[in-house]
Short mmCIF file of C-alpha atoms and ligand atoms in Angstrom, two decimals:
data_model
loop_
_atom_site.label_atom_id
_atom_site.label_comp_id
_atom_site.label_asym_id
_atom_site.label_seq_id
_atom_site.Cartn_x
_atom_site.Cartn_y
_atom_site.Cartn_z
CA UNK O 1 96.07 78.22 8.60
CA UNK O 2 95.06 75.75 5.89
CA UNK O 3 91.66 76.29 4.25
CA UNK O 4 89.56 73.13 3.94
CA UNK O 5 86.79 72.64 1.37
CA UNK O 6 84.40 71.25 3.94
CA UNK O 7 84.32 70.79 7.68
CA UNK O 8 82.95 67.47 8.87
CA UNK O 9 82.33 66.55 12.47
CA UNK O 10 81.56 63.22 14.07
CA UNK O 11 80.06 63.06 17.56
CA UNK O 12 81.03 59.76 19.20
CA UNK O 13 84.61 58.46 18.93
CA UNK O 14 83.83 54.78 19.35
CA UNK O 15 84.13 51.65 17.22
CA UNK O 16 82.18 53.31 14.42
CA UNK O 17 83.00 57.02 14.71
CA UNK O 18 86.78 56.59 14.96
CA UNK O 19 87.36 54.23 12.02
CA UNK O 20 84.78 55.79 9.66
CA UNK O 21 86.12 59.28 10.14
CA UNK O 22 89.71 58.09 9.81
CA UNK O 23 88.77 56.60 6.43
CA UNK O 24 86.99 59.77 5.26
CA UNK O 25 89.94 61.91 6.36
CA UNK O 26 92.45 59.59 4.69
CA UNK O 27 90.55 59.53 1.39
CA UNK O 28 89.50 63.19 1.37
CA UNK O 29 92.49 65.34 2.39
CA UNK O 30 90.63 68.46 1.26
CA UNK O 31 88.09 68.05 4.10
CA UNK O 32 88.73 68.79 7.74
CA UNK O 33 87.42 65.91 9.85
CA UNK O 34 87.03 66.31 13.60
CA UNK O 35 85.88 63.59 16.00
CA UNK O 36 84.57 64.56 19.43
CA UNK O 37 83.43 62.60 22.46
CA UNK O 38 82.35 63.25 26.03
CA UNK O 39 84.86 60.60 27.09
CA UNK O 40 88.12 62.56 27.46
CA UNK O 41 90.18 59.42 28.04
CA UNK O 42 89.02 57.99 24.71
CA UNK O 43 89.87 61.19 22.89
CA UNK O 44 93.33 61.24 24.48
CA UNK O 45 93.90 57.66 23.36
CA UNK O 46 92.93 58.51 19.75
CA UNK O 47 95.67 61.16 19.85
CA UNK O 48 98.31 58.54 20.70
CA UNK O 49 99.47 55.33 19.04
CA UNK O 50 97.71 53.37 21.76
CA UNK O 51 94.25 53.67 20.16
CA UNK O 52 91.20 52.97 22.32
CA UNK O 53 90.08 50.13 20.05
CA UNK O 54 91.94 47.41 18.20
CA UNK O 55 91.31 46.87 14.49
CA UNK O 56 93.82 45.50 11.99
CA UNK O 57 95.21 48.39 9.90
CA UNK O 58 93.51 51.10 11.95
CA UNK O 59 96.62 52.64 13.48
CA UNK O 60 98.24 53.06 10.07
CA UNK O 61 95.03 54.61 8.71
CA UNK O 62 94.72 57.05 11.62
CA UNK O 63 98.39 58.00 11.41
CA UNK O 64 98.06 58.76 7.71
CA UNK O 65 95.66 61.63 8.41
CA UNK O 66 95.97 62.59 12.08
CA UNK O 67 97.20 66.16 12.53
CA UNK O 68 96.83 66.80 8.78
CA UNK O 69 93.04 66.85 8.40
CA UNK O 70 91.91 64.45 11.12
CA UNK O 71 91.54 65.83 14.64
CA UNK O 72 90.22 64.46 17.93
CA UNK O 73 88.78 66.83 20.49
CA UNK O 74 86.57 67.17 23.56
CA UNK O 75 85.44 70.66 22.67
CA UNK O 76 82.07 69.54 21.37
CA UNK O 77 80.28 72.91 21.20
CA UNK O 78 83.01 74.67 19.24
CA UNK O 79 83.34 71.75 16.84
CA UNK O 80 79.56 71.75 16.22
CA UNK O 81 79.54 75.43 15.45
CA UNK O 82 82.41 75.02 12.97
CA UNK O 83 81.01 72.05 11.05
CA UNK O 84 78.71 71.96 8.02
CA UNK O 85 78.09 68.23 8.21
CA UNK O 86 77.71 66.39 11.52
CA UNK O 87 77.75 62.60 11.72
CA UNK O 88 76.33 61.26 14.97
CA UNK O 89 77.64 57.88 16.05
CA UNK O 90 76.93 57.78 19.75
CA UNK O 91 75.94 54.51 21.37
CA UNK O 92 72.33 53.32 21.28
CA UNK O 93 72.26 50.44 23.77
CA UNK O 94 69.23 48.44 24.80
CA UNK O 95 67.09 50.28 27.35
CA UNK O 96 67.50 48.85 30.85
CA UNK O 97 64.66 50.72 32.55
CA UNK O 98 61.03 51.75 32.16
CA UNK O 99 58.86 51.20 29.10
CA UNK O 100 60.53 48.82 26.63
CA UNK O 101 63.25 47.78 29.10
CA UNK O 102 65.32 44.89 27.70
CA UNK O 103 64.22 45.50 24.12
CA UNK O 104 63.82 49.09 23.00
CA UNK O 105 66.82 51.26 22.09
CA UNK O 106 67.90 53.68 24.78
CA UNK O 107 67.90 56.97 22.93
CA UNK O 108 69.07 59.19 25.78
CA UNK O 109 72.58 59.70 24.34
CA UNK O 110 71.10 60.37 20.96
CA UNK O 111 68.62 62.95 22.24
CA UNK O 112 71.25 64.68 24.40
CA UNK O 113 73.41 64.97 21.31
CA UNK O 114 70.53 66.51 19.36
CA UNK O 115 70.05 69.13 22.06
CA UNK O 116 73.76 69.90 22.22
CA UNK O 117 73.79 70.38 18.44
CA UNK O 118 70.80 72.68 18.71
CA UNK O 119 72.36 74.83 21.44
CA UNK O 120 75.76 75.15 19.78
CA UNK O 121 74.66 75.83 16.19
CA UNK O 122 74.51 79.25 14.58
CA UNK O 123 74.02 78.17 10.95
CA UNK O 124 72.24 75.50 8.87
CA UNK O 125 73.68 71.99 9.15
CA UNK O 126 73.34 68.52 7.72
CA UNK O 127 72.93 65.93 10.47
CA UNK O 128 73.75 62.35 9.58
CA UNK O 129 72.56 59.41 11.65
CA UNK O 130 75.45 56.96 11.71
CA UNK O 131 74.29 55.15 14.83
CA UNK O 132 71.83 52.30 14.37
CA UNK O 133 68.44 53.71 15.30
CA UNK O 134 64.81 52.65 15.41
CA UNK O 135 62.98 53.41 12.20
CA UNK O 136 61.50 56.93 12.27
CA UNK O 137 64.07 58.33 14.74
CA UNK O 138 65.06 60.93 12.15
CA UNK O 139 61.58 62.40 12.46
CA UNK O 140 62.02 62.86 16.25
CA UNK O 141 65.48 64.29 15.64
CA UNK O 142 64.13 66.79 13.15
CA UNK O 143 61.38 67.84 15.50
CA UNK O 144 63.85 68.54 18.30
CA UNK O 145 66.32 70.31 16.06
CA UNK O 146 63.94 72.36 13.99
CA UNK O 147 61.98 73.56 17.03
CA UNK O 148 64.33 76.54 17.20
CA UNK O 149 63.48 80.16 16.78
CA UNK O 150 66.79 81.15 15.23
CA UNK O 151 65.85 80.32 11.67
CA UNK O 152 68.45 77.57 11.47
CA UNK O 153 67.55 74.56 9.33
CA UNK O 154 68.78 71.08 10.15
CA UNK O 155 68.45 68.44 7.46
CA UNK O 156 68.52 64.96 8.99
CA UNK O 157 69.77 62.01 6.92
CA UNK O 158 70.32 58.35 7.67
CA UNK O 159 73.65 56.81 6.65
CA UNK O 160 73.84 53.60 8.69
CA UNK O 161 77.21 51.94 9.09
CA UNK O 162 77.61 48.34 7.92
CA UNK O 163 81.22 47.75 8.98
CA UNK O 164 82.01 44.63 10.99
CA UNK O 165 84.43 44.75 13.89
CA UNK O 166 87.66 42.91 13.16
CA UNK O 167 87.46 43.90 9.48
CA UNK O 168 86.42 47.54 9.94
CA UNK O 169 89.22 49.07 7.85
CA UNK O 170 88.73 46.61 5.01
CA UNK O 171 84.95 47.11 5.10
CA UNK O 172 85.30 50.89 5.04
CA UNK O 173 87.87 50.81 2.27
CA UNK O 174 85.75 48.62 0.06
CA UNK O 175 82.15 48.51 1.29
CA UNK O 176 79.53 46.26 -0.32
CA UNK O 177 77.33 49.33 -0.31
CA UNK O 178 76.96 52.74 1.28
CA UNK O 179 73.37 53.66 2.04
CA UNK O 180 72.19 57.25 2.23
CA UNK O 181 68.56 57.91 3.15
CA UNK O 182 67.12 61.39 2.73
CA UNK O 183 63.88 63.30 2.38
CA UNK O 184 62.58 63.88 -1.11
CA UNK O 185 62.66 67.67 -0.79
CA UNK O 186 65.09 70.16 -2.39
CA UNK O 187 66.98 70.42 0.94
CA UNK O 188 66.92 66.64 1.39
CA UNK O 189 68.24 66.00 -2.12
CA UNK O 190 71.00 68.62 -1.73
CA UNK O 191 72.08 67.10 1.59
CA UNK O 192 72.02 63.61 0.08
CA UNK O 193 74.28 64.76 -2.76
CA UNK O 194 76.71 66.29 -0.25
CA UNK O 195 77.02 62.96 1.59
CA UNK O 196 77.24 60.92 -1.62
CA UNK O 197 80.05 63.24 -2.80
CA UNK O 198 82.12 62.40 0.28
CA UNK O 199 81.97 58.63 -0.28
CA UNK O 200 82.39 58.97 -4.05
CA UNK O 201 86.03 59.90 -3.39
CA UNK O 202 86.79 56.20 -3.02
CA UNK O 203 83.59 54.14 -3.29
CA UNK O 204 82.35 53.30 -6.82
CA UNK O 205 79.12 55.20 -7.55
CA UNK O 206 77.12 52.03 -8.22
CA UNK O 207 77.77 50.94 -4.65
CA UNK O 208 76.38 54.15 -3.20
CA UNK O 209 72.67 53.50 -2.78
CA UNK O 210 70.09 56.13 -1.93
CA UNK O 211 66.66 55.66 -0.39
CA UNK O 212 64.14 57.44 1.76
CA UNK O 213 65.16 58.01 5.39
CA UNK O 214 62.90 55.34 6.86
CA UNK O 215 64.11 52.64 4.47
CA UNK O 216 67.71 53.46 5.37
CA UNK O 217 67.00 53.28 9.10
CA UNK O 218 65.10 50.01 8.77
CA UNK O 219 67.62 48.44 6.36
CA UNK O 220 70.34 48.51 9.00
CA UNK O 221 68.16 46.78 11.63
CA UNK O 222 66.93 44.27 9.03
CA UNK O 223 70.46 43.55 7.74
CA UNK O 224 71.70 42.72 11.23
CA UNK O 225 68.61 40.60 11.89
CA UNK O 226 69.19 38.63 8.65
CA UNK O 227 72.87 38.06 9.44
CA UNK O 228 72.12 36.88 12.97
CA UNK O 229 69.28 34.73 11.65
CA UNK O 230 71.70 32.78 9.46
CA UNK O 231 73.92 32.07 12.46
CA UNK O 232 70.95 30.94 14.55
CA UNK O 233 69.71 28.81 11.66
CA UNK O 234 72.94 26.86 11.31
CA UNK O 235 73.38 26.71 15.10
CA UNK O 236 69.90 25.21 15.45
CA UNK O 237 70.86 22.57 12.86
CA UNK O 238 74.07 21.87 14.81
CA UNK O 239 71.99 20.63 17.75
CA UNK O 240 70.24 18.17 15.43
CA UNK O 241 73.58 17.09 13.91
CA UNK O 242 74.84 16.15 17.35
CA UNK O 243 71.83 13.88 17.85
CA UNK O 244 72.05 12.23 14.44
CA UNK O 245 75.81 11.94 13.73
CA UNK O 246 75.48 14.35 10.81
CA UNK O 247 78.39 16.78 10.47
CA UNK O 248 77.35 20.44 10.46
CA UNK O 249 80.36 21.47 8.35
CA UNK O 250 79.27 19.06 5.63
CA UNK O 251 75.67 20.22 5.92
CA UNK O 252 76.56 23.91 5.72
CA UNK O 253 78.86 23.31 2.74
CA UNK O 254 76.12 21.43 0.93
CA UNK O 255 73.40 23.99 1.57
CA UNK O 256 75.71 26.96 0.98
CA UNK O 257 76.56 25.73 -2.53
CA UNK O 258 72.97 26.43 -3.51
CA UNK O 259 73.30 29.80 -5.22
CA UNK O 260 69.91 30.83 -3.83
CA UNK O 261 71.26 30.40 -0.30
CA UNK O 262 74.97 31.26 -0.64
CA UNK O 263 77.81 30.15 1.57
CA UNK O 264 78.43 33.22 3.76
CA UNK O 265 77.61 33.39 7.44
CA UNK O 266 76.85 29.68 7.74
CA UNK O 267 79.61 28.91 10.21
CA UNK O 268 78.49 27.17 13.34
CA UNK O 269 79.63 28.52 16.71
CA UNK O 270 78.92 28.82 20.41
CA UNK O 271 76.70 31.77 19.45
CA UNK O 272 76.87 35.26 18.03
CA UNK O 273 77.89 38.24 20.12
CA UNK O 274 78.99 41.82 19.75
CA UNK O 275 77.30 45.03 20.66
CA UNK O 276 74.86 45.00 17.75
CA UNK O 277 73.09 41.77 16.80
CA UNK O 278 71.08 41.11 19.94
CA UNK O 279 70.45 44.78 20.59
CA UNK O 280 69.26 45.47 17.05
CA UNK O 281 67.03 42.40 16.81
CA UNK O 282 65.40 43.17 20.14
CA UNK O 283 64.88 46.69 18.95
CA UNK O 284 63.23 45.33 15.79
CA UNK O 285 61.06 43.09 17.98
CA UNK O 286 60.03 46.08 20.09
CA UNK O 287 59.17 48.17 17.04
CA UNK O 288 57.06 45.33 15.59
CA UNK O 289 55.25 44.95 18.91
CA UNK O 290 54.57 48.65 19.09
CA UNK O 291 52.87 48.43 15.65
CA UNK O 292 50.84 45.40 16.80
CA UNK O 293 52.83 43.00 14.58
CA UNK O 294 53.15 40.28 17.21
CA UNK O 295 53.75 37.39 14.79
CA UNK O 296 56.62 39.27 13.16
CA UNK O 297 58.02 40.13 16.58
CA UNK O 298 57.95 36.48 17.72
CA UNK O 299 59.64 35.36 14.50
CA UNK O 300 62.65 37.63 15.04
CA UNK O 301 62.73 37.05 18.77
CA UNK O 302 63.37 33.37 18.11
CA UNK O 303 66.72 34.27 16.51
CA UNK O 304 67.85 35.58 19.90
CA UNK O 305 66.31 32.63 21.78
CA UNK O 306 68.26 30.10 19.68
CA UNK O 307 71.43 32.05 20.40
CA UNK O 308 70.84 31.87 24.16
CA UNK O 309 70.04 28.16 23.79
CA UNK O 310 73.30 27.54 21.92
CA UNK O 311 75.39 29.10 24.73
CA UNK O 312 73.50 27.14 27.39
CA UNK O 313 73.90 23.95 25.39
CA UNK O 314 77.66 24.46 25.13
CA UNK O 315 78.13 24.75 28.90
CA UNK O 316 75.77 21.84 29.49
CA UNK O 317 77.89 19.62 27.23
CA UNK O 318 80.96 20.71 29.19
CA UNK O 319 79.53 19.84 32.58
CA UNK O 320 77.87 16.61 31.39
CA UNK O 321 81.04 15.32 29.76
CA UNK O 322 83.26 16.27 32.69
CA UNK O 323 81.47 13.74 34.90
CA UNK O 324 78.61 16.11 35.77
CA UNK O 325 80.71 18.45 37.85
CA UNK O 326 83.19 21.20 37.16
CA UNK O 327 83.37 22.38 40.77
CA UNK O 328 86.92 23.50 41.61
CA UNK O 329 88.17 22.30 38.22
CA UNK O 330 90.44 24.71 36.37
CA UNK O 331 89.04 25.45 32.92
CA UNK O 332 90.98 27.50 30.36
CA UNK O 333 88.91 29.71 28.09
CA UNK O 334 90.86 30.44 24.92
CA UNK O 335 89.44 33.70 23.63
CA UNK O 336 87.14 36.20 25.26
CA UNK O 337 86.51 38.72 22.46
CA UNK O 338 83.20 38.20 20.66
CA UNK O 339 85.14 37.42 17.47
CA UNK O 340 88.73 37.37 16.29
CA UNK O 341 90.74 40.50 15.48
CA UNK O 342 88.96 42.71 17.98
CA UNK O 343 89.34 43.40 21.68
CA UNK O 344 85.59 44.04 21.99
CA UNK O 345 83.82 41.80 24.49
CA UNK O 346 80.38 43.39 24.42
CA UNK O 347 77.78 40.60 24.54
CA UNK O 348 80.51 38.04 23.92
CA UNK O 349 79.33 34.43 24.26
CA UNK O 350 82.52 33.89 26.30
CA UNK O 351 81.08 36.06 29.04
CA UNK O 352 78.00 33.86 29.34
CA UNK O 353 80.11 30.70 29.30
CA UNK O 354 82.46 32.11 31.97
CA UNK O 355 79.58 33.19 34.22
CA UNK O 356 77.83 29.82 33.97
CA UNK O 357 81.04 27.96 34.75
CA UNK O 358 81.63 30.25 37.73
CA UNK O 359 78.07 29.47 38.91
CA UNK O 360 79.07 25.80 38.70
CA UNK O 361 82.04 26.72 40.93
CA UNK O 362 84.73 26.11 38.32
CA UNK O 363 87.96 28.12 38.33
CA UNK O 364 87.98 29.92 35.02
CA UNK O 365 91.26 30.99 33.43
CA UNK O 366 90.72 33.55 30.71
CA UNK O 367 93.19 34.09 27.89
CA UNK O 368 92.89 36.41 24.91
CA UNK O 369 95.44 38.28 22.78
CA UNK O 370 93.53 41.61 22.80
CA UNK O 371 90.55 41.45 25.14
CA UNK O 372 91.95 40.87 28.62
CA UNK O 373 91.42 44.46 29.83
CA UNK O 374 87.76 44.31 28.81
CA UNK O 375 87.41 40.80 30.25
CA UNK O 376 88.72 42.04 33.61
CA UNK O 377 86.15 44.84 33.63
CA UNK O 378 83.33 42.48 32.56
CA UNK O 379 84.09 40.02 35.36
CA UNK O 380 85.04 42.51 38.07
CA UNK O 381 82.10 41.24 40.16
CA UNK O 382 83.16 37.57 40.05
CA UNK O 383 83.63 35.90 43.43
CA UNK O 384 87.25 36.02 44.65
CA UNK O 385 89.49 33.20 43.43
CA UNK O 386 87.12 32.04 40.69
CA UNK O 387 88.67 33.90 37.73
CA UNK O 388 92.28 34.13 36.60
CA UNK O 389 93.46 36.24 33.66
CA UNK O 390 96.43 34.91 31.74
CA UNK O 391 97.64 36.29 28.42
CA UNK O 392 99.80 33.25 27.64
CA UNK O 393 97.59 30.34 26.44
CA UNK O 394 100.17 27.78 27.57
CA UNK O 395 100.11 29.11 31.13
CA UNK O 396 96.31 29.38 30.99
CA UNK O 397 96.03 25.68 30.13
CA UNK O 398 98.63 24.49 32.64
CA UNK O 399 96.93 22.32 35.26
CA UNK O 400 93.52 22.70 33.60
CA UNK O 401 91.01 19.87 33.20
CA UNK O 402 89.60 21.37 30.04
CA UNK O 403 90.08 23.97 27.34
CA UNK O 404 87.08 25.75 25.87
CA UNK O 405 87.91 27.57 22.66
CA UNK O 406 85.57 30.55 22.41
CA UNK O 407 87.14 33.01 19.95
CA UNK O 408 88.47 31.94 16.55
CA UNK O 409 91.85 33.72 16.81
CA UNK O 410 94.15 32.26 14.12
CA UNK O 411 96.95 31.92 16.68
CA UNK O 412 94.98 29.27 18.57
CA UNK O 413 95.18 26.95 15.59
CA UNK O 414 98.98 27.05 15.69
CA UNK O 415 99.51 26.25 19.37
CA UNK O 416 101.58 23.23 20.38
CA UNK O 417 98.76 21.04 21.71
CA UNK O 418 101.11 18.20 22.66
CA UNK O 419 102.87 20.56 25.05
CA UNK O 420 99.49 21.78 26.32
CA UNK O 421 98.21 18.24 26.78
CA UNK O 422 101.29 17.28 28.79
CA UNK O 423 100.73 20.19 31.19
CA UNK O 424 97.02 19.46 31.81
CA UNK O 425 95.12 17.28 34.29
CA UNK O 426 93.91 13.97 32.81
CA UNK O 427 91.57 13.11 31.30
CA UNK O 428 91.99 16.30 29.28
CA UNK O 429 89.08 17.79 27.34
CA UNK O 430 88.78 20.25 24.47
CA UNK O 431 85.42 21.93 23.81
CA UNK O 432 85.77 23.74 20.51
CA UNK O 433 83.14 26.48 20.41
CA UNK O 434 84.26 27.60 16.94
CA UNK O 435 85.21 24.31 15.29
CA UNK O 436 88.59 25.91 14.70
CA UNK O 437 91.00 23.17 15.68
CA UNK O 438 92.16 19.93 14.07
CA UNK O 439 89.99 17.56 16.07
CA UNK O 440 91.53 14.33 14.78
CA UNK O 441 95.01 15.55 15.70
CA UNK O 442 93.87 16.53 19.19
CA UNK O 443 92.26 13.13 19.63
CA UNK O 444 95.47 11.41 18.57
CA UNK O 445 97.36 13.42 21.20
CA UNK O 446 95.01 12.08 23.84
CA UNK O 447 92.31 14.74 24.28
CA UNK O 448 88.61 13.98 24.35
CA UNK O 449 87.29 16.46 21.81
CA UNK O 450 83.83 18.02 21.64
CA UNK O 451 83.19 20.10 18.54
CA UNK O 452 79.85 21.76 17.78
CA UNK O 453 77.50 19.90 15.47
CA UNK O 454 79.86 16.99 14.85
CA UNK O 455 80.30 13.63 16.53
CA UNK O 456 82.61 13.97 19.55
CA UNK O 457 85.94 12.13 19.65
CA UNK O 458 85.97 10.56 23.11
CA UNK O 459 88.89 8.62 24.55
CA UNK O 460 87.72 5.31 25.94
N1 NAD F 501 80.32 48.41 16.79
C1 NAD F 501 79.93 48.05 15.57
O1 NAD F 501 80.44 47.10 14.97
C2 NAD F 501 78.84 48.83 14.87
C3 NAD F 501 78.65 48.65 13.50
C4 NAD F 501 77.66 49.37 12.86
C5 NAD F 501 76.86 50.23 13.58
N2 NAD F 501 77.04 50.40 14.91
C6 NAD F 501 76.20 51.36 15.63
O2 NAD F 501 76.93 52.57 15.76
C7 NAD F 501 76.60 53.21 17.00
C8 NAD F 501 77.86 53.42 17.80
O3 NAD F 501 78.42 52.16 18.10
P1 NAD F 501 79.89 52.00 18.65
O4 NAD F 501 80.18 50.54 18.66
O5 NAD F 501 80.78 52.94 17.93
O6 NAD F 501 79.67 52.52 20.16
P2 NAD F 501 80.80 52.92 21.20
O7 NAD F 501 80.21 52.74 22.53
O8 NAD F 501 82.09 52.26 20.85
O9 NAD F 501 81.02 54.49 20.93
C9 NAD F 501 80.04 55.45 21.18
C10 NAD F 501 80.75 56.71 21.68
O10 NAD F 501 79.79 57.76 21.80
C11 NAD F 501 80.16 58.57 22.91
N3 NAD F 501 79.04 59.40 23.34
C12 NAD F 501 77.89 59.02 23.96
N4 NAD F 501 77.10 60.09 24.19
C13 NAD F 501 77.76 61.17 23.70
C14 NAD F 501 77.46 62.55 23.64
N5 NAD F 501 76.30 63.02 24.11
N6 NAD F 501 78.38 63.39 23.09
C15 NAD F 501 79.55 62.91 22.60
N7 NAD F 501 79.88 61.60 22.62
C16 NAD F 501 79.00 60.74 23.16
C17 NAD F 501 80.61 57.55 23.95
O11 NAD F 501 81.41 58.17 24.94
C18 NAD F 501 81.36 56.54 23.09
O12 NAD F 501 82.75 56.81 23.03
C19 NAD F 501 75.57 52.31 17.68
O13 NAD F 501 74.29 52.77 17.35
C20 NAD F 501 75.82 50.96 17.03
O14 NAD F 501 74.65 50.16 17.03
C21 NAD F 501 78.04 49.72 15.57
#
């Protein structure tokens, strides 16, 4: 059997655990990297070429290391006992019950993992928080873990993950920064160096940043809050553009050229989604409230409120422009994933749009290149006959009164809209929730076109 220099384990084989460990294994062949999960189906999928998540380049990355030094397993206890370093990347969703419901992070998966680690360990270990967690969770983790009478020491570090879905492999290959937070004790510094050494195999040293544990935990929540805040800021301006005939693309270009502001993340849309932004901001809000910082809490809460407003506004424009009723009208939703290049639909704005249209009694036809399985699960409770799933965008649009573009998949730009127009009911509408399409061209074909934050192009 091959001897590895180090044995690394990751608990949680999801969107973060799978890709991050595949990258570590690919870049560090001298380490054995094992990924475990309680979800046996997920683990089985990681062992095949039909991976449980879609990310460009991920299959090639996994295949480069799988079976060599990258392993997927459901034998959690044995893997814990074998490992020197354990990354924990289990889910930390918003709590749906009890104190803090709707805002606080639900730490039950996290705490269960801590207890499993405790029970299965027979030697000292470094525990790395990869999940996004409330600031000061590492303290709770340490208290649970180090309350053992077996003289085993657990050193808890925070190494939050900044990858974005859709570009996970790229982000892991060349991260803007890797953040490692540790205690300023001899054990803490030694553990920090061990984690820094892993990343230093492919990440330039100057991009590996160290801090105390609490700063690392809070930096991840704050980074997501800042990113979402930029989207809500430009989306709020888009509402004003629509009232004043300003063009939000021109406004965002002009403000983004200010080097103090920068041009990134200023793209208008139907709203942000994904499993993290809303959850992490609400968690930040809850933490602020629990420290009595109500003004700070309200400030960040408004980022989420604007996002909800933007989704509502989008559907309201649709119903208003379609003669104040969409009842029994077929409406094609192009895109259901929360962004392009992923099949992830968690907190996707498309879900809110679909549900509101269903409430208005429309017949919603959902099309997406990668997210249809998730869309089916998300809308499994929809009333019979109200939702149709159709992979082919041309078939989805056939007989529809309107198209709502909700995910910015590149392929949607290249569709033959003349052909689509010919197959639709008239008047035919396009509501572009991502400002992706060529609006003038669509107008020339005969569509009435409603972008976000720009004057609409209405057929007379
Ligand atoms: N998705 C992202 O883009 C992203 C980016 C950065 C950080 N994060 C954070 O990373 C964490 C994980 O997110 P994700 O998107 O990978 O979640 P996910 O739901 O895709 O994966 C989490 C996995 O953990 C497993 N799990 C739960 N409890 C377990 C247990 N006790 N033992 C073993 N496995 C267990 C689940 O079965 C699941 O497969 C979250 O805290 C999230 O906020 C996510």
